[in-house]
Short mmCIF file of C-alpha atoms and ligand atoms in Angstrom, two decimals:
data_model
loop_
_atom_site.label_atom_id
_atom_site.label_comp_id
_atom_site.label_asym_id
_atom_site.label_seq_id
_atom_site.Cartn_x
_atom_site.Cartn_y
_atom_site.Cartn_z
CA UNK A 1 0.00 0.00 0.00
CA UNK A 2 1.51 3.16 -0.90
CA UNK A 3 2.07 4.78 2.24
CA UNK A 4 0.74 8.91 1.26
CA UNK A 5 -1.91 8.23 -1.95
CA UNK A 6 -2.50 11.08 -4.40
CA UNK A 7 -5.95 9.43 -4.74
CA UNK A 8 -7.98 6.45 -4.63
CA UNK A 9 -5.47 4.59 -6.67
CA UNK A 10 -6.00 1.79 -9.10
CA UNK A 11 -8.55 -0.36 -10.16
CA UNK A 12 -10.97 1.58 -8.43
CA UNK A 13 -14.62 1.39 -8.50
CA UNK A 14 -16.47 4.67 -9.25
CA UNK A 15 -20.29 4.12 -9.34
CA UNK A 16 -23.69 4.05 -8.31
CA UNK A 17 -26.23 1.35 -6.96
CA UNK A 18 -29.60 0.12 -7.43
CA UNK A 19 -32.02 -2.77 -6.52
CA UNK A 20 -34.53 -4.26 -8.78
CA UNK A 21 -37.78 -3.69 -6.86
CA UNK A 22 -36.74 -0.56 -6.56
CA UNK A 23 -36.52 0.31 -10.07
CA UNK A 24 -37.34 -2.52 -13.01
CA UNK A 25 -40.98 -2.09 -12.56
CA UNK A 26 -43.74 -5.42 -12.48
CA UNK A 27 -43.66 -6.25 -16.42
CA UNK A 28 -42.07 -9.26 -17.08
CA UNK A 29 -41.76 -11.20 -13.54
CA UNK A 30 -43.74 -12.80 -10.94
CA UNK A 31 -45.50 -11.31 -7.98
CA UNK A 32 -42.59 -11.08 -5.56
CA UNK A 33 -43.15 -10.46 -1.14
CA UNK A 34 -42.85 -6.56 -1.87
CA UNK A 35 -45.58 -6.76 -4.28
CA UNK A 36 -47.97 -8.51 -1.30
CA UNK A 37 -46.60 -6.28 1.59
CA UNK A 38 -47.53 -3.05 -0.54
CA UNK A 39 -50.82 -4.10 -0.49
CA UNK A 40 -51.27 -4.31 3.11
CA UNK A 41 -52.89 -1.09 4.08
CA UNK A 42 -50.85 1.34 5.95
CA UNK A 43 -47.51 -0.15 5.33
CA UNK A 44 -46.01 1.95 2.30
CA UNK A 45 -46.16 6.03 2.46
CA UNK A 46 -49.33 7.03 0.39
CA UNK A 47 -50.04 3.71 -0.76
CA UNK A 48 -47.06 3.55 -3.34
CA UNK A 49 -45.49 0.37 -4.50
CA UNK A 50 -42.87 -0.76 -7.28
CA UNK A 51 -45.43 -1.68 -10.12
CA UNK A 52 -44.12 1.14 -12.59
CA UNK A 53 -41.32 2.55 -9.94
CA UNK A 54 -38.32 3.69 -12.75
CA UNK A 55 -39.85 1.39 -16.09
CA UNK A 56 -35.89 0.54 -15.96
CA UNK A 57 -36.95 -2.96 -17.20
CA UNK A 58 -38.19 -1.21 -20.71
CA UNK A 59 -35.66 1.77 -20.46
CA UNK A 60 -32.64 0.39 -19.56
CA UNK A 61 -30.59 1.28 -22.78
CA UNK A 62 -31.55 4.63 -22.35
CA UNK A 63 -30.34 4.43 -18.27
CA UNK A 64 -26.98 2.45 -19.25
CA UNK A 65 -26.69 5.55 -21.95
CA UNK A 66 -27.22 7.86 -18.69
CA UNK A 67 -24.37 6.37 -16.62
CA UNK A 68 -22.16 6.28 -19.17
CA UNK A 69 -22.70 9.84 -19.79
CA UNK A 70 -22.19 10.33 -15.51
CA UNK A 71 -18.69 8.90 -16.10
CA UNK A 72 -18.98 5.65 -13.78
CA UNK A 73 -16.43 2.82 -14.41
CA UNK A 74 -18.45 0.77 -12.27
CA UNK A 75 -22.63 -0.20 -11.66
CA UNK A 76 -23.74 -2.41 -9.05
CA UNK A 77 -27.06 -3.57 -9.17
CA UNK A 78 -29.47 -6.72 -8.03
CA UNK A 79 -31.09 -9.47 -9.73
CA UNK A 80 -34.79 -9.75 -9.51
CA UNK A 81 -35.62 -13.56 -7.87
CA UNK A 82 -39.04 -12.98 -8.80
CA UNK A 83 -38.19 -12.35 -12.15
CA UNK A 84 -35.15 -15.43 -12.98
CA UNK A 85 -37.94 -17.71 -10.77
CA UNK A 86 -41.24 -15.79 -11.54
CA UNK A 87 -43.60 -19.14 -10.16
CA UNK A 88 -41.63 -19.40 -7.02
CA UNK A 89 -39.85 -22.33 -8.17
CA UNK A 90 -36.36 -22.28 -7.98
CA UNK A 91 -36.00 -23.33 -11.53
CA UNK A 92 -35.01 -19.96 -13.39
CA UNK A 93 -36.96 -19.02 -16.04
CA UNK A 94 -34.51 -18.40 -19.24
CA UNK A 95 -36.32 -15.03 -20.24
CA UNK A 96 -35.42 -13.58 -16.56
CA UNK A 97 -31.95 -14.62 -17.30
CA UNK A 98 -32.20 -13.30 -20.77
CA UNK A 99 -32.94 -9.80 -19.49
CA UNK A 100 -29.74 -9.51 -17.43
CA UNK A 101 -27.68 -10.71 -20.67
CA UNK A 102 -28.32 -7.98 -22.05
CA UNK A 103 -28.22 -5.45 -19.35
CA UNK A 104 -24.95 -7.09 -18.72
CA UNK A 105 -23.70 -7.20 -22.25
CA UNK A 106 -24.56 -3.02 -22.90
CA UNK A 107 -23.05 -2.19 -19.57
CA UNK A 108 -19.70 -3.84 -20.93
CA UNK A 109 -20.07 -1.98 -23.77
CA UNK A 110 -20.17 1.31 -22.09
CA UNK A 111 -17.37 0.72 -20.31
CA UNK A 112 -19.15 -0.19 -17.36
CA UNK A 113 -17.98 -3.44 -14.95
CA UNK A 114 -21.46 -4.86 -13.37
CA UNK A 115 -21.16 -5.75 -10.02
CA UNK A 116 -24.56 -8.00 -9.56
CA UNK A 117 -26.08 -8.30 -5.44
CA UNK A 118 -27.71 -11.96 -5.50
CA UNK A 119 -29.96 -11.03 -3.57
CA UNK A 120 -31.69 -7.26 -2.60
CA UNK A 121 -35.14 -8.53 -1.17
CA UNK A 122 -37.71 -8.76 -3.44
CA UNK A 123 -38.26 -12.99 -3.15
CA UNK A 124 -40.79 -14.67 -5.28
CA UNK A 125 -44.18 -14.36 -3.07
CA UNK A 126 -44.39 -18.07 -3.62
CA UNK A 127 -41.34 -19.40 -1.97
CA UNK A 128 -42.67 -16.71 0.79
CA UNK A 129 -45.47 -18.74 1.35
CA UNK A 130 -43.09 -22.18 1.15
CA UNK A 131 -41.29 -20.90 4.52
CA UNK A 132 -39.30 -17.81 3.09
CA UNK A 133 -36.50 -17.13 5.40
CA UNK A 134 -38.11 -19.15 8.05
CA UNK A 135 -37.66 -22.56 6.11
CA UNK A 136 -33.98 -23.72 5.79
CA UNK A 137 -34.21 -24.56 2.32
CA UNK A 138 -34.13 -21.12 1.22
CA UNK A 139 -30.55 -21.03 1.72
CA UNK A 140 -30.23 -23.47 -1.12
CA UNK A 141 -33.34 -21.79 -3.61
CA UNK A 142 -30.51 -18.62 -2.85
CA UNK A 143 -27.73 -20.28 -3.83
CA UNK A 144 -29.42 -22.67 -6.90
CA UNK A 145 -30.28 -18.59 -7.74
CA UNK A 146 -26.58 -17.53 -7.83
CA UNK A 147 -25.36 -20.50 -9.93
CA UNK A 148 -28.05 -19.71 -12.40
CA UNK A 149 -27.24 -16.28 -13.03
CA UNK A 150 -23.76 -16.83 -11.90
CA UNK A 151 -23.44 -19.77 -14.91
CA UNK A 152 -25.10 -17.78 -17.62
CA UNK A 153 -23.43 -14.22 -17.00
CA UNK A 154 -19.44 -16.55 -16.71
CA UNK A 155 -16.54 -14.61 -17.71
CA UNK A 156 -18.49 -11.43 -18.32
CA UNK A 157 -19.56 -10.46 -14.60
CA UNK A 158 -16.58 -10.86 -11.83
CA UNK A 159 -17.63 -8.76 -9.14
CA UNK A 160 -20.55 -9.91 -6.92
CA UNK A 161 -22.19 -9.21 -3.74
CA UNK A 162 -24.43 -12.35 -1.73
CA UNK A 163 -26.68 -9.76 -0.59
CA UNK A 164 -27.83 -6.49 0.88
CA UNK A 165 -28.36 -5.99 4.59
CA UNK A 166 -29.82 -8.57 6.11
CA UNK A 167 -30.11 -6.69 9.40
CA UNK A 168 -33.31 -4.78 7.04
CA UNK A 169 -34.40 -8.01 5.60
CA UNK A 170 -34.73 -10.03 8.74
CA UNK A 171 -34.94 -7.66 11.24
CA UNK A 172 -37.39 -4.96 9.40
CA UNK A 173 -39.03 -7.93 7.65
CA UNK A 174 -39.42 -10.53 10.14
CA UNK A 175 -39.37 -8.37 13.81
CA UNK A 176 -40.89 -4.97 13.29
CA UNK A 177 -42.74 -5.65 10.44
CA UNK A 178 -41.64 -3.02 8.68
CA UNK A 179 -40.66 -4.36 5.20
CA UNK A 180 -41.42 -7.32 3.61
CA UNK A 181 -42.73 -9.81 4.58
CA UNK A 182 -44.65 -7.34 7.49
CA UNK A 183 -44.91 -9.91 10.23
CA UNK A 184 -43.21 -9.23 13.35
CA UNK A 185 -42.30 -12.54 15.33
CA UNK A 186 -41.03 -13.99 18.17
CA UNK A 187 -37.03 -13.29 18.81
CA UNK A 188 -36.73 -16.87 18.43
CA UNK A 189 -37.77 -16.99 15.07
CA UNK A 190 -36.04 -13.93 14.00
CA UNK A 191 -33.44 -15.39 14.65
CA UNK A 192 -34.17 -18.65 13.17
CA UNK A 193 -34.77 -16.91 9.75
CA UNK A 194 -31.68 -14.68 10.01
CA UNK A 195 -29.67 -17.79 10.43
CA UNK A 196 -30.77 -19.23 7.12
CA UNK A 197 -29.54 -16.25 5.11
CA UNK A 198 -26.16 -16.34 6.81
CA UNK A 199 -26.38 -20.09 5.30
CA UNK A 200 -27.87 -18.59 1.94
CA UNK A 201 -24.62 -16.24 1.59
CA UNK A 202 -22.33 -18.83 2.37
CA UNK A 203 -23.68 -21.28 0.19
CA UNK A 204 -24.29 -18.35 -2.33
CA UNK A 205 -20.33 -17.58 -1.92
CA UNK A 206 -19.64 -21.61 -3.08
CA UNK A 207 -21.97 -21.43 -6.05
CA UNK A 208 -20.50 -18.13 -7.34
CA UNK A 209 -16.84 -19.33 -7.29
CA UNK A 210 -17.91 -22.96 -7.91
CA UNK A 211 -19.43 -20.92 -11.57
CA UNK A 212 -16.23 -19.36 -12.09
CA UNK A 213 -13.11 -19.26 -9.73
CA UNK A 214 -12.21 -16.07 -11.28
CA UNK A 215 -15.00 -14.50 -9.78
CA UNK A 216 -14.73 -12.00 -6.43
CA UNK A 217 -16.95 -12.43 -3.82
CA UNK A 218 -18.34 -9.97 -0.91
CA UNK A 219 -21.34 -9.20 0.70
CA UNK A 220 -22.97 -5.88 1.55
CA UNK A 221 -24.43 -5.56 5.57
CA UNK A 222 -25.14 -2.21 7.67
CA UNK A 223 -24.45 -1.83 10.99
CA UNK A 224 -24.44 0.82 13.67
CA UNK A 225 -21.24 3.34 13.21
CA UNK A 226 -20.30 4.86 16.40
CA UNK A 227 -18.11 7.90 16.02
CA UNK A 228 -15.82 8.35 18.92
CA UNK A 229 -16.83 12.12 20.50
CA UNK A 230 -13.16 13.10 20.78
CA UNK A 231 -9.94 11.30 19.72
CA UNK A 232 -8.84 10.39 23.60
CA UNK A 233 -8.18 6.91 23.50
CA UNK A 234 -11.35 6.44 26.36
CA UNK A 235 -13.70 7.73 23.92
CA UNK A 236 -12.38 5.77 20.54
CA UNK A 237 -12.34 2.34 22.62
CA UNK A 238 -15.71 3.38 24.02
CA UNK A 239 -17.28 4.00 20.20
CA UNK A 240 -15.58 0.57 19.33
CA UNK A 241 -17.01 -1.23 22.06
CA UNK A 242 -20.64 0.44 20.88
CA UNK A 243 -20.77 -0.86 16.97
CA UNK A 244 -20.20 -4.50 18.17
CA UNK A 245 -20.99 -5.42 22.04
CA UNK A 246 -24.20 -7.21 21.90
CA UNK A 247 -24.88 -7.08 25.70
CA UNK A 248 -28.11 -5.50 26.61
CA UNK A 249 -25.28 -2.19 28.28
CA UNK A 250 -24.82 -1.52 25.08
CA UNK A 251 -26.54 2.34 24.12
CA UNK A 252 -27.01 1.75 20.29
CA UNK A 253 -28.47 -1.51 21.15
CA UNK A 254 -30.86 -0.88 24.20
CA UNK A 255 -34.15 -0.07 22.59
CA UNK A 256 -33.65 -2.87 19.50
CA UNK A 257 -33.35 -6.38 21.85
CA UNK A 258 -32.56 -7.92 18.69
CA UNK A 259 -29.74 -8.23 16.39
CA UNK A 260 -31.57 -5.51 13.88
CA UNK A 261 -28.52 -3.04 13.98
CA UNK A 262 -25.30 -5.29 15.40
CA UNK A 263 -22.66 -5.67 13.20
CA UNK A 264 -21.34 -8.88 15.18
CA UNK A 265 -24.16 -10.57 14.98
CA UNK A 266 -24.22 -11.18 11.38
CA UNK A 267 -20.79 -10.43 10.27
CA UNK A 268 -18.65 -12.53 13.17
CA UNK A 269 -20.37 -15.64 12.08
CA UNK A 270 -19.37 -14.06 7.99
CA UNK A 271 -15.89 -13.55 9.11
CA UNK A 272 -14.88 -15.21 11.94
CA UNK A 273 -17.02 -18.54 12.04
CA UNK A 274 -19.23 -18.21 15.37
CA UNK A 275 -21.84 -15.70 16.62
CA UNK A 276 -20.61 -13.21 19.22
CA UNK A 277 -20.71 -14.81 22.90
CA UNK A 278 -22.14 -11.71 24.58
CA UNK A 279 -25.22 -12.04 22.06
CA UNK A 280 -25.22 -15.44 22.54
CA UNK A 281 -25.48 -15.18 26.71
CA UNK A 282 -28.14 -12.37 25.95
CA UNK A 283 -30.18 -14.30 23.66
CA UNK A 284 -30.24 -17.43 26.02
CA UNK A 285 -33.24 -20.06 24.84
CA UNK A 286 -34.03 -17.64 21.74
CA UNK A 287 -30.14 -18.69 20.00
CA UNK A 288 -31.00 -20.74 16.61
CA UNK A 289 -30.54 -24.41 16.17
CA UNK A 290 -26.67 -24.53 14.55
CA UNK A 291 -26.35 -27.95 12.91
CA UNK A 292 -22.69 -29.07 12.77
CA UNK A 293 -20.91 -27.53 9.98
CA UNK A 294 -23.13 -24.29 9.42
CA UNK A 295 -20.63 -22.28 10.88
CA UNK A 296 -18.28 -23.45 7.92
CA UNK A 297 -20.39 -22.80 5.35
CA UNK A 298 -21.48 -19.85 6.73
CA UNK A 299 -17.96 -18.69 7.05
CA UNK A 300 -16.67 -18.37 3.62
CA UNK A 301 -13.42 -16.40 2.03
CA UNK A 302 -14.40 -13.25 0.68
CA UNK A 303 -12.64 -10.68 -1.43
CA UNK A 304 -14.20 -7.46 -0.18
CA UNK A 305 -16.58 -6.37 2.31
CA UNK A 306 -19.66 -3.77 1.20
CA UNK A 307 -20.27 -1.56 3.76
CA UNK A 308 -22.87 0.34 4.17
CA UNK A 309 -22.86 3.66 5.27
CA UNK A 310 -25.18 6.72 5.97
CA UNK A 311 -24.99 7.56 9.40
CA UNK A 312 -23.90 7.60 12.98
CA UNK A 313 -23.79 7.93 17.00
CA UNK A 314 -21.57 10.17 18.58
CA UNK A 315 -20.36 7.90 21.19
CA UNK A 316 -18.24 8.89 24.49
CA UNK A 317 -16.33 6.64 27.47
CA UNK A 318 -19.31 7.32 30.34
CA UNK A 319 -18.66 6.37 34.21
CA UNK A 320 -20.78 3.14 33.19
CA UNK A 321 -19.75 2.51 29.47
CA UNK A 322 -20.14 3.69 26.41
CA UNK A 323 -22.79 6.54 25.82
CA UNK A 324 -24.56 8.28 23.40
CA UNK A 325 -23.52 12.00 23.22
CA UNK A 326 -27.14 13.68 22.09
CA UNK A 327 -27.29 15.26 18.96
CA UNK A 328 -27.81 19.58 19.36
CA UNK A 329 -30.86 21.77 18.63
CA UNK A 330 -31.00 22.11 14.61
CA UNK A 331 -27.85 18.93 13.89
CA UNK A 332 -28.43 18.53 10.19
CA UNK A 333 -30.57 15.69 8.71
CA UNK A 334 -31.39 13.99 5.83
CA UNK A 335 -35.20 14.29 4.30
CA UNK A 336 -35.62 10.86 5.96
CA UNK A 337 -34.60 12.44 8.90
CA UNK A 338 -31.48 10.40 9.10
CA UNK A 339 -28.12 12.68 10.73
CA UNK A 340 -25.41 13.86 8.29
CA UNK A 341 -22.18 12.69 10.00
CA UNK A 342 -19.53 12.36 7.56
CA UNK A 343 -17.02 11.40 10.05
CA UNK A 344 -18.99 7.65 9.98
CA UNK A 345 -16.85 7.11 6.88
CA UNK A 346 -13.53 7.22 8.21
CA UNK A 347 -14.68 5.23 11.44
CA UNK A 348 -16.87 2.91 9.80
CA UNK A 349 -14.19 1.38 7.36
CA UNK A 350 -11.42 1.95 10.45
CA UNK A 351 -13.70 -0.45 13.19
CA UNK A 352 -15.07 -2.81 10.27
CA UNK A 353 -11.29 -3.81 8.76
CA UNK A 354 -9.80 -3.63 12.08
CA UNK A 355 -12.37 -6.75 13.42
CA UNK A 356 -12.49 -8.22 10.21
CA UNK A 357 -9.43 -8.02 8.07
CA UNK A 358 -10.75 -7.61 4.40
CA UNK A 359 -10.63 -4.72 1.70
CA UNK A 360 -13.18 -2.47 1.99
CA UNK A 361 -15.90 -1.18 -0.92
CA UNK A 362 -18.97 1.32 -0.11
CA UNK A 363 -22.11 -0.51 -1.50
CA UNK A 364 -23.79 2.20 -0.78
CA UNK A 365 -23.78 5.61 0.91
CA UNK A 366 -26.17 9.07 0.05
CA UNK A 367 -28.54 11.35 0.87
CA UNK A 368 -32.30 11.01 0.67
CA UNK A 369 -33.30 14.74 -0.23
CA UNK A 370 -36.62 16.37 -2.18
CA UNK A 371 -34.79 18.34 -4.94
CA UNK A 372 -37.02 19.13 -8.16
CA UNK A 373 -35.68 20.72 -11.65
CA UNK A 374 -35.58 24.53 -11.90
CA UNK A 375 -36.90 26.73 -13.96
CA UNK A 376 -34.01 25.74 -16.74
CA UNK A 377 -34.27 21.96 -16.09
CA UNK A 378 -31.30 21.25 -14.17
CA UNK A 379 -31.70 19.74 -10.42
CA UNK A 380 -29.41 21.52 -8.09
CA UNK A 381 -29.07 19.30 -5.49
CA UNK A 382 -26.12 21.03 -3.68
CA UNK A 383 -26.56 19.72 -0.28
CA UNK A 384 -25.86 16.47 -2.12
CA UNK A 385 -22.90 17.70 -3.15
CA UNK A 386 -21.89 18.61 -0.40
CA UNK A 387 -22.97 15.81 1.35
CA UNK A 388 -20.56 13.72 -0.64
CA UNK A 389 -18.12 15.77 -0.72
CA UNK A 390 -17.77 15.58 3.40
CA UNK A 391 -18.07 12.03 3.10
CA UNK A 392 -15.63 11.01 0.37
CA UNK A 393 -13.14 13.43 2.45
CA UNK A 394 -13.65 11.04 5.18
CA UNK A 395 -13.28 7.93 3.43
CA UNK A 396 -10.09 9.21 1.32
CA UNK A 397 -8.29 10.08 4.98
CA UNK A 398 -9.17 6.43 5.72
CA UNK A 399 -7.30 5.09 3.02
CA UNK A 400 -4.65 7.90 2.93
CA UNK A 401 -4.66 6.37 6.44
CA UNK A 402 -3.33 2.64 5.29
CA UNK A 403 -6.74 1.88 4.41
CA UNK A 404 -7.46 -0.90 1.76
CA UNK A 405 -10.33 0.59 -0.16
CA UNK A 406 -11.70 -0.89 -3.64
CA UNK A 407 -14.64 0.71 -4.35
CA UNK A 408 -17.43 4.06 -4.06
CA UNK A 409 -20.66 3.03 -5.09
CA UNK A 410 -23.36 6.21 -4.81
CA UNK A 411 -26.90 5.43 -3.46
CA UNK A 412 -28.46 5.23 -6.01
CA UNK A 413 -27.95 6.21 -9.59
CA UNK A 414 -31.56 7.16 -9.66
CA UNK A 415 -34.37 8.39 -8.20
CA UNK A 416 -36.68 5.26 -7.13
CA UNK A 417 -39.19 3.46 -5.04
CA UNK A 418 -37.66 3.93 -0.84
CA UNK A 419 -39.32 0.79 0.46
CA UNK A 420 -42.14 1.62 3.23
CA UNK A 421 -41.40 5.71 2.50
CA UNK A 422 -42.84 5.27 -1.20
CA UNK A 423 -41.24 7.94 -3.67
CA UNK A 424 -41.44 10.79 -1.31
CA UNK A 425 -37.57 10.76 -0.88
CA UNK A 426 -34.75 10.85 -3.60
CA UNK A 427 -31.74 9.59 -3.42
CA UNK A 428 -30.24 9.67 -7.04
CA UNK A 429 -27.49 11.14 -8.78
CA UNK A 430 -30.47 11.09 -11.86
CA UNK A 431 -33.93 12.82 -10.99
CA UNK A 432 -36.40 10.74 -12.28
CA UNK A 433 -39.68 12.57 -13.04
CA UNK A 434 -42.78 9.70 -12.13
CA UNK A 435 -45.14 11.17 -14.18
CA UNK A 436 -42.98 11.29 -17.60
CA UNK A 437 -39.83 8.88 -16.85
CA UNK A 438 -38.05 11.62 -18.22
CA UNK A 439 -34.19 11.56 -16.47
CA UNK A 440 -32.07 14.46 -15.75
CA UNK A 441 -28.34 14.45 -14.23
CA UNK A 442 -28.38 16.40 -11.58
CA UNK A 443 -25.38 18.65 -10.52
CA UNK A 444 -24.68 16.16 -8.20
CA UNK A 445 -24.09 13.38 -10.94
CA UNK A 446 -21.70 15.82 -12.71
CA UNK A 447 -20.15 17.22 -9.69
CA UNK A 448 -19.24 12.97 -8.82
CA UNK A 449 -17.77 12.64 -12.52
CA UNK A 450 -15.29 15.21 -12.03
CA UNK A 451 -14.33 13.58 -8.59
CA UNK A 452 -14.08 9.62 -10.74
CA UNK A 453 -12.40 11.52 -13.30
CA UNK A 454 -9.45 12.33 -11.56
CA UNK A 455 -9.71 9.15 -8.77
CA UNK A 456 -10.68 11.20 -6.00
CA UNK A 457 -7.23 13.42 -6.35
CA UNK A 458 -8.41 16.63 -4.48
CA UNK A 459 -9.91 14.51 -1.20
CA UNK A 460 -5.71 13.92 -0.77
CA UNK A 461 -4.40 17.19 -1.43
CA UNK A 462 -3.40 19.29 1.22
CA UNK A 463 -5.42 22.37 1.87
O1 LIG B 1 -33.01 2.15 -0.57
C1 LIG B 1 -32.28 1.46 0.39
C2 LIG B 1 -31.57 0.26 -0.21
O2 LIG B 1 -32.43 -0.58 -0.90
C3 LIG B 1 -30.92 -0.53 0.88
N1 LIG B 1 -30.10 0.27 1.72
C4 LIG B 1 -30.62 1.55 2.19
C5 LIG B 1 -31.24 2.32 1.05
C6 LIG B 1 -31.79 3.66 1.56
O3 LIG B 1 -32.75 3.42 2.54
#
């Protein structure tokens, strides 16, 4: 590692992120556990759901043309489940495939390296209704998924993530009730399911590098970031201690008894082969049945670990443990309401690598905001700008830092469907307009070329 980078160095991936509920629209696939959980009155802001959401499944030529043209080497999106198995069945239908050839192929063509996410929510309502995460043998319908697409897409696609956050899946899905599937269960069961998908992305990991050993492997989780309130030693062991003790002292963790938010909980048994012990003690009777040898599969190699980052705690040494320092009157937040702390980008990647050694690549970091085009038809989104800017600065001190960084991927490239809050909030680099499709780069998209143009180079000059 070159000890004082004059950027992000190379290969680097510059891009943005997507999922497919989020964006392809119904046409063409089967009725997936979104579809269902939109339906259930009260759940989605004003009744909204992914039917039409960004028609990307009709206009993707003309969104490949608009990445190209917002200078990304890189694109990272999922495959639908519902649409490769549209009947539930975990036989892939060849059309489903068909339509991610060809993504795949015009990406290449601009210049663009796909990184695919197995798996970004949206399963087939049918294998919902077989179990979904609650029966075991969804681990293998996930991985029989991955070969499929994995075995079709050989040689051109090299870059692949298991899946996206199971902490929202599970915990949203299956304990609050939030997402889909909307059912909020025992802790038991929770747990139960969350301990198939660990088993589902490391069985996932075996089928994509059984399809090709050239491919690289990661996954993409969230987790609590706890920023240390000042650098004394106290407070950074204190904000350590908060992003992975599972013991009911814990501040991030007190009002969530459940692994929702822990980072150890799902990425110890990723990376190191066994849950965390404190979680394990607190969890008591509730701890899932681990048959032998799920702790191997579950613990697989992988090449890089997605983070995912948007926020933080301010956390400080307190007479008792770690605490929460309270945000001030006014602190700003995103449209979501979520707090801007750029600093969660240089501690994030710091406390992640540190416990588990591996490079690091941002699956996905942004702002949700409610820009619209101006008079002239540009969208000046500067607090997005600035926004990144702060947070880029963070993440290039990181790596200037020693840090083994690999990748920036932007959430998202477009405007799109934000689960339960509907399309109230954006979070693209591209405005999408929902009444015409029309897109439009905002300044934000152009302001983020300059920055891939020349590899990050002014986040490691000095001022
Ligand atoms: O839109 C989501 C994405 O699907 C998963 N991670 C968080 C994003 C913003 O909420």
């Amino acid at each position: 590692m070159n000890p004082s980078p004059k950027n992000f160095g190379a290969p680097f991936a510059w891009g943005a992120a997507t999922s497919p509920y989020q964006i392809e629209g119904k046409e063409g696939r089967g009725p997936s556990v979104w579809d269902a959980f939109c339906e259930m009155p009260g759940k989605v802001f004003g009744g909204h759901n992914g039917a039409v959401a960004c028609e990307h499944f009709s206009r993707w030529r003309e969104d490949v043309g608009c990445f190209r043209a917002a200078g990304w080497n890189a694109y990272r999106f999922g495959i639908s489940w519902s649409r490769v198995c549209p009947d539930g069945s975990p036989m892939p239908d060849q059309r489903g495939l068909d339509y991610y050839d060809r993504l795949v192929d015009a990406l290449l063509e601009a210049g663009i390296e796909p990184w695919i996410t197995v798996y970004h929510w949206d399963m087939p309502l049918e294998m919902h209704r077989r179990g979904g995460w609650l029966n075991r043998d969804c681990a293998d319908w996930m991985a029989e998924l991955a070969s499929a697409v994995a075995g079709r897409l050989a040689g051109r696609v090299r870059k692949w993530f298991t899946m996206n956050e199971p902490q929202c899946f599970i915990g949203l899905g299956y304990y609050r009730g939030v997402h889909a599937p909307g059912v909020s269960l025992d802790l038991g069961s929770v747990l139960a399911a969350g301990h198939h998908a660990l088993l589902g992305h490391g069985m996932t990991v075996s089928a994509l590098r059984a399809a090709d050993a050239q491919n690289q492997v990661g996954w993409a989780p969230s987790g609590v970031i706890a920023i240390p309130a000042t650098t004394d030693p106290a407070d950074v062991e204190a904000a350590r201690e908060a992003c992975f003790n599972m013991s009911g002292d814990n501040p991030l963790g007190r009002n969530e008894p459940n692994p929702l938010w822990a980072n150890s909980w799902w990425s110890d048994p990723v990376f190191l082969g066994h849950y965390p012990e404190d979680a394990l003690q607190r969890f008591g009777a509730a701890v899932p049945a681990i048959r032998t040898h799920d702790m191997e599969t579950i613990r697989q190699p992988l090449d890089f670990n997605g983070a995912i980052i948007y926020t933080g705690s301010v956390v400080r040494a307190g007479h008792h443990g770690p605490e929460v320092v309270p945000l001030p009157d006014g602190f700003p937040v995103s449209s979501l309401g979520w707090p801007v702390f750029p600093e969660s980008m240089y501690w994030g990647p710091k406390f992640l690598s540190e416990r588990y050694p591996c490079p690091i690549v941002i699956a996905e970091n942004g702002v949700a905001l409610r820009e619209w085009p101006d008079v002239q038809g540009g969208v000046a989104d500067s607090a997005r700008i600035d926004f990144l800017h702060r947070y880029l600065s963070e993440f290039a001190k990181w790596r200037a830092g020693g840090g083994d960084a690999r990748g920036y991927f932007h959430w998202s490239a477009m405007d799109n469907f934000e689960w339960s809050e509907g399309y109230k909030d954006r979070f693209g680099l591209i405005h999408v307009d929902f009444q015409t499709q029309k897109r439009t780069l905002k300044q934000s998209a152009h302001w983020f070329a300059e920055v891939i143009r020349e590899n990050g180079a002014r986040f490691f000059r000095t001022p």
